[in-house]
Amino acid sequence: MELAKAQKLWQPHPGWLNTASYGLPPEPAWVALQDALADWRVGRISWEGWGEAAERARAGFAGLVGVAAADVAIGATASQLLAPVAAALPPGATVVVPEVEFTSNLFPWLVQQDRGVRVRTVPLDGLADAVDAGTDLVAFSLVQSSDGTVAPYDEIVAAARAHGALVAVDATQACGWLPFDAGRADAVVVSAYKWLMAPRGTAFAYLAPALRDRLRPDAAGWYAGQDPHASYYGPPLRLADEARRFDISPAWFCWVGMAPALDVLLDVGLPAIRDHDVALANRLLTGLGQPPGESAIVTVEVPGAQEKLERAGVRAAVRAGRVRASFHLYSTQEDVDLALDALTS
Ligand SMILES: Cc1ncc(COP(=O)(O)O)c(C=O)c1O
């Protein structure tokens, strides 16, 4: 589908420049969710169909990041899905993380310190160089939530492979606009309520088969069973061979709202979405006299920005005195110009 045609699936209030906080649902996702809620309210149908939305979403996510659906686990948050990876690190292991990393990809490693896991934080631009023979795992966001910096994925993976370190990626601020190959890492987690435009409470993890063998599915319940619908009662333990054994039972309505949004992203295609999002981000940067970049998330320092944007009804995040603006396929030039007018007035 042409991006311009897809844009008709949203009617955002002008000035939503904050997909890095949460994404807006396309019409089919909104409608599917309302229909499910209406069915739930009166007990019109059984629940199995709501669960099937999670399976559609698993397949859609796998297609988006170029891996097999069998290697994808579903959960509720990014940090929850990183937890088994962190818990499997042996005592004495060293994890290297960027120094300004979002905590969902930091606390999972730090909580293991009481077992003797060591966490080293280094500047993002020195991350690849910081990976050495003493590194067991390198963890980083593919796109930084604070300022939109795109991490040098290839360089970091190459350094990790050269030293036998594992690679864990948080692609929450990347997946949905930045094409990338998840299969090059050992683990990739994505919280889906931003660029994948799902209700909060949906997340994915790509878990490489060799890594999975080293992890214990501590949160396993019936949905992690080889056949979930034959796993309602009693022993023996009969977990799925695939990444599904790390699933938690799907939060039905969140997944009902997730699956149609992935269909739209797959239909439009990530290269077109990236070009659109980055072009709008660069329109803002160049309109403020700054050089263009390569990210859908940008930060700008403008005195009094918060009040100026609020007065114009523009919704962007303000972090440490800097405006963080983020753009997705429903964003328009008019949104950017609203912000530019406010910031330059
Ligand atoms: C990089 C990054 N990862 C993860 C999250 C959310 O993580 P969780 O799903 O663990 O709440 C955010 C939210 O801002 C984020 O920016």
XYZ file of C-alpha atoms and ligand atoms in Angstrom:
361
model
C 0.000 0.000 0.000
C 1.191 3.525 -0.815
C 2.130 5.433 2.313
C -0.100 8.344 1.330
C -3.061 5.954 1.087
C -2.189 4.303 4.400
C -2.221 7.711 6.109
C -6.002 7.747 5.702
C -6.107 5.061 8.417
C -5.410 7.701 11.078
C -7.041 10.963 12.080
C -4.549 12.298 14.645
C -5.049 15.672 16.244
C -2.493 17.941 14.529
C 0.854 18.161 16.315
C 1.414 14.629 17.646
C 5.217 14.486 17.577
C 5.713 11.878 20.254
C 5.664 8.343 18.844
C 8.838 7.753 20.876
C 6.426 7.827 23.859
C 3.511 5.982 22.242
C 2.238 5.246 18.761
C -1.287 5.821 17.446
C -3.407 2.875 16.276
C -4.506 2.626 12.632
C -8.241 2.374 12.006
C -8.330 -1.451 11.545
C -6.580 -1.930 14.905
C -8.922 0.468 16.663
C -11.991 -1.188 15.152
C -10.770 -4.717 15.991
C -10.184 -3.650 19.577
C -13.605 -1.989 19.921
C -15.288 -5.077 18.450
C -13.468 -7.347 20.900
C -14.372 -5.105 23.829
C -18.020 -5.117 22.760
C -17.971 -8.924 22.559
C -16.291 -9.156 25.976
C -18.821 -6.839 27.584
C -21.737 -9.129 26.860
C -19.989 -12.502 26.668
C -20.937 -12.965 23.024
C -18.033 -15.220 22.006
C -15.383 -17.557 23.393
C -11.845 -16.285 23.963
C -9.756 -18.391 21.589
C -9.972 -15.897 18.729
C -8.479 -13.162 20.924
C -5.498 -15.421 21.580
C -5.099 -16.123 17.867
C -4.392 -12.415 17.355
C -1.156 -12.963 19.292
C -0.141 -15.709 16.850
C -0.873 -13.465 13.861
C 1.196 -10.754 15.506
C 4.110 -13.155 16.158
C 4.195 -14.043 12.461
C 3.906 -10.369 11.452
C 6.741 -9.303 13.727
C 8.938 -12.151 12.460
C 8.350 -10.959 8.897
C 9.145 -7.368 9.824
C 12.574 -8.195 11.286
C 13.488 -11.099 8.980
C 13.445 -14.081 11.349
C 11.361 -17.262 11.716
C 8.194 -17.023 13.823
C 9.494 -20.094 15.712
C 12.288 -17.875 17.078
C 9.937 -15.204 18.450
C 8.530 -15.113 21.992
C 5.731 -12.798 23.069
C 5.423 -10.945 26.356
C 4.291 -7.731 27.956
C 7.401 -5.547 28.258
C 10.930 -5.300 26.941
C 12.546 -5.736 30.356
C 10.486 -8.848 31.136
C 11.710 -10.492 27.933
C 15.349 -9.628 28.694
C 15.116 -11.101 32.189
C 15.784 -14.764 31.248
C 18.810 -13.708 29.192
C 20.221 -11.829 32.181
C 19.378 -14.616 34.616
C 21.350 -17.110 32.506
C 24.625 -15.162 32.708
C 27.112 -17.009 34.897
C 28.488 -15.345 38.033
C 31.481 -13.200 37.095
C 30.108 -12.447 33.617
C 30.660 -8.930 32.273
C 27.952 -6.977 30.441
C 28.792 -3.786 28.527
C 25.997 -1.206 28.079
C 25.899 2.417 26.812
C 26.018 4.934 29.642
C 22.714 6.692 28.738
C 20.682 3.549 28.091
C 16.936 3.325 28.800
C 16.546 1.413 32.056
C 14.485 -1.440 30.577
C 17.755 -2.546 28.968
C 19.892 -1.726 32.017
C 18.126 -2.872 35.182
C 17.744 -6.474 33.899
C 21.573 -6.674 33.928
C 22.091 -4.618 37.086
C 19.757 -6.791 39.183
C 22.118 -9.697 38.546
C 24.981 -7.899 40.328
C 24.223 -9.732 43.579
C 25.189 -12.959 41.757
C 28.498 -11.436 40.688
C 27.490 -10.219 37.218
C 29.448 -7.055 36.400
C 27.967 -4.198 34.345
C 30.273 -1.694 32.609
C 28.735 1.461 31.131
C 30.608 3.247 28.335
C 29.813 6.082 25.874
C 27.680 4.786 22.981
C 30.206 5.919 20.376
C 32.861 3.793 22.091
C 30.659 0.729 22.603
C 32.104 -1.423 19.803
C 35.665 -0.639 20.943
C 34.764 -1.436 24.552
C 33.838 -5.032 23.675
C 36.884 -7.152 24.481
C 37.911 -10.656 25.494
C 36.481 -10.043 28.951
C 33.003 -9.203 27.609
C 30.269 -11.841 27.875
C 27.387 -9.773 26.533
C 26.914 -6.362 24.939
C 23.459 -4.775 25.277
C 22.276 -1.586 23.569
C 19.287 0.180 22.060
C 19.378 0.181 18.284
C 17.915 3.698 18.467
C 18.402 5.682 21.655
C 15.174 6.894 23.259
C 16.822 10.024 24.683
C 18.002 11.556 21.401
C 17.360 9.161 18.481
C 20.985 8.183 17.895
C 21.150 5.089 15.701
C 23.716 2.646 17.107
C 26.384 1.189 14.765
C 24.749 -2.261 14.717
C 27.209 -3.847 12.264
C 30.281 -2.630 14.150
C 28.975 -3.778 17.519
C 27.965 -7.208 16.202
C 31.376 -7.585 14.516
C 33.194 -6.702 17.757
C 31.014 -9.116 19.741
C 31.571 -11.967 17.282
C 35.333 -11.324 17.297
C 35.403 -11.732 21.082
C 32.737 -14.413 21.540
C 30.312 -12.063 23.314
C 26.523 -12.299 23.086
C 24.528 -9.416 21.558
C 21.241 -8.221 23.115
C 19.421 -5.425 21.315
C 16.518 -3.284 22.491
C 14.850 -2.244 19.240
C 11.842 -0.582 20.895
C 12.665 2.814 19.337
C 13.691 1.323 15.988
C 11.348 -1.510 15.051
C 8.530 -0.145 12.896
C 10.549 2.543 11.093
C 14.157 1.308 10.760
C 14.725 -1.809 8.642
C 17.205 -4.158 10.360
C 18.021 -7.849 10.495
C 17.245 -9.138 13.984
C 18.858 -12.491 13.212
C 22.349 -10.976 13.459
C 21.908 -10.553 17.214
C 21.349 -13.249 19.839
C 18.375 -11.510 21.418
C 16.264 -8.589 20.219
C 13.430 -7.225 22.341
C 10.777 -4.760 21.213
C 8.088 -3.139 23.318
C 5.290 -2.714 20.793
C 3.370 0.353 21.987
C 5.528 2.892 20.172
C 6.534 2.382 16.521
C 4.463 -0.826 16.229
C 1.445 1.212 17.417
C -0.020 -1.449 19.716
C -1.791 -1.010 23.030
C 0.677 -0.995 25.973
C 1.315 -4.516 27.205
C 2.609 -6.173 24.041
C 6.252 -7.013 23.403
C 8.311 -9.392 21.288
C 11.667 -11.097 21.641
C 13.728 -12.708 18.933
C 15.715 -15.392 20.762
C 18.337 -17.210 18.688
C 18.048 -21.026 18.982
C 21.586 -21.416 20.414
C 20.889 -18.767 23.055
C 17.529 -20.301 24.013
C 19.203 -23.559 24.926
C 21.071 -21.676 27.680
C 17.974 -19.989 29.156
C 15.376 -21.207 31.640
C 11.760 -20.207 30.918
C 11.023 -19.166 34.500
C 7.633 -17.635 33.644
C 6.301 -20.695 31.779
C 2.591 -21.406 32.101
C 0.018 -23.161 29.939
C 0.670 -20.834 26.976
C 4.340 -21.944 26.897
C 3.200 -25.549 26.441
C 3.913 -27.484 23.247
C 0.172 -27.472 22.628
C -1.241 -24.706 24.823
C -4.749 -26.123 24.571
C -3.509 -29.519 25.814
C -1.578 -27.906 28.662
C -4.376 -26.785 30.954
C -3.823 -29.318 33.777
C -1.249 -31.562 35.355
C 2.279 -32.825 34.737
C 4.491 -33.634 33.006
C 6.234 -30.439 31.975
C 5.659 -30.243 28.224
C 7.074 -26.965 26.920
C 7.240 -25.805 23.309
C 10.538 -26.480 21.546
C 10.379 -23.083 19.869
C 10.847 -19.648 21.397
C 7.197 -19.914 22.470
C 8.335 -21.596 25.663
C 9.327 -18.094 26.830
C 5.807 -16.720 26.125
C 3.543 -15.432 28.810
C -0.196 -15.866 28.231
C -1.341 -13.128 25.865
C -3.132 -10.056 27.248
C -5.967 -10.661 24.803
C -7.209 -7.196 23.972
C -3.731 -5.746 23.588
C -2.935 -8.377 20.975
C -6.249 -7.870 19.203
C -5.134 -4.246 18.743
C -1.588 -5.225 17.767
C -2.083 -7.634 14.877
C -3.822 -5.245 12.418
C -1.186 -2.547 13.030
C 1.558 -4.975 11.975
C -0.400 -5.746 8.813
C -0.307 -2.044 7.912
C 3.452 -1.762 8.582
C 4.144 -4.852 6.458
C 1.891 -3.592 3.709
C 3.524 -0.163 3.448
C 7.045 -1.536 3.994
C 9.785 -0.263 6.286
C 11.975 1.466 3.649
C 9.110 3.783 2.664
C 8.238 4.411 6.311
C 11.863 5.186 7.183
C 12.173 7.650 4.287
C 8.944 9.402 5.297
C 9.757 9.579 9.015
C 13.363 10.734 8.540
C 12.340 13.349 5.941
C 9.920 14.903 8.449
C 12.522 14.803 11.224
C 14.977 16.532 8.904
C 12.388 19.154 7.916
C 12.254 20.114 11.591
C 16.040 20.123 11.998
C 16.793 22.142 8.872
C 13.903 24.505 9.628
C 15.717 25.310 12.854
C 19.035 25.761 11.056
C 20.477 22.420 12.078
C 22.085 19.754 9.875
C 19.851 16.829 8.818
C 20.295 13.407 10.395
C 19.260 9.814 9.794
C 16.748 9.188 12.575
C 12.981 9.419 13.084
C 13.687 10.860 16.557
C 15.465 14.194 16.944
C 16.228 16.582 19.767
C 16.536 20.367 19.537
C 17.426 22.972 22.102
C 15.194 26.027 21.887
C 14.784 28.436 24.833
C 11.256 28.234 26.247
C 10.412 25.310 23.964
C 8.005 23.614 26.354
C 5.731 26.676 26.721
C 5.930 27.539 23.018
C 4.901 24.041 21.954
C 2.191 23.784 24.586
C 0.702 27.109 23.476
C 0.541 25.844 19.870
C -0.939 22.498 20.950
C 2.098 20.528 19.798
C 2.707 17.374 21.820
C 6.414 16.515 21.981
C 8.564 15.331 24.862
C 10.881 17.733 26.654
C 13.903 16.047 28.239
C 16.560 17.991 30.169
C 15.666 21.248 28.400
C 15.711 19.676 24.936
C 12.660 18.995 22.804
C 12.441 15.400 21.597
C 10.271 15.161 18.489
C 9.486 11.874 16.760
C 7.722 11.140 13.490
C 5.880 8.130 12.118
C 3.869 7.252 9.055
C 0.810 9.209 10.224
C 2.897 12.369 10.801
C 2.665 15.122 8.189
C 4.517 18.211 6.991
C 1.739 20.242 8.625
C 2.664 18.690 11.985
C 6.282 19.732 11.481
C 5.346 23.224 10.373
C 3.099 23.665 13.397
C 6.115 22.922 15.577
C 8.445 25.097 13.499
C 6.061 28.053 13.668
C 5.776 27.638 17.441
C 9.509 27.276 18.020
C 10.580 30.160 15.778
C 7.874 32.635 16.821
C 14.496 2.003 24.399
C 13.282 1.631 25.167
N 13.101 0.362 25.553
C 12.026 -0.021 26.248
C 11.036 0.877 26.590
C 9.850 0.394 27.366
O 10.217 -0.775 27.991
P 9.216 -1.704 28.825
O 8.405 -2.426 27.810
O 10.166 -2.607 29.536
O 8.437 -0.811 29.706
C 11.183 2.216 26.229
C 10.164 3.215 26.632
O 10.353 4.387 26.554
C 12.326 2.596 25.494
O 12.498 3.865 25.108
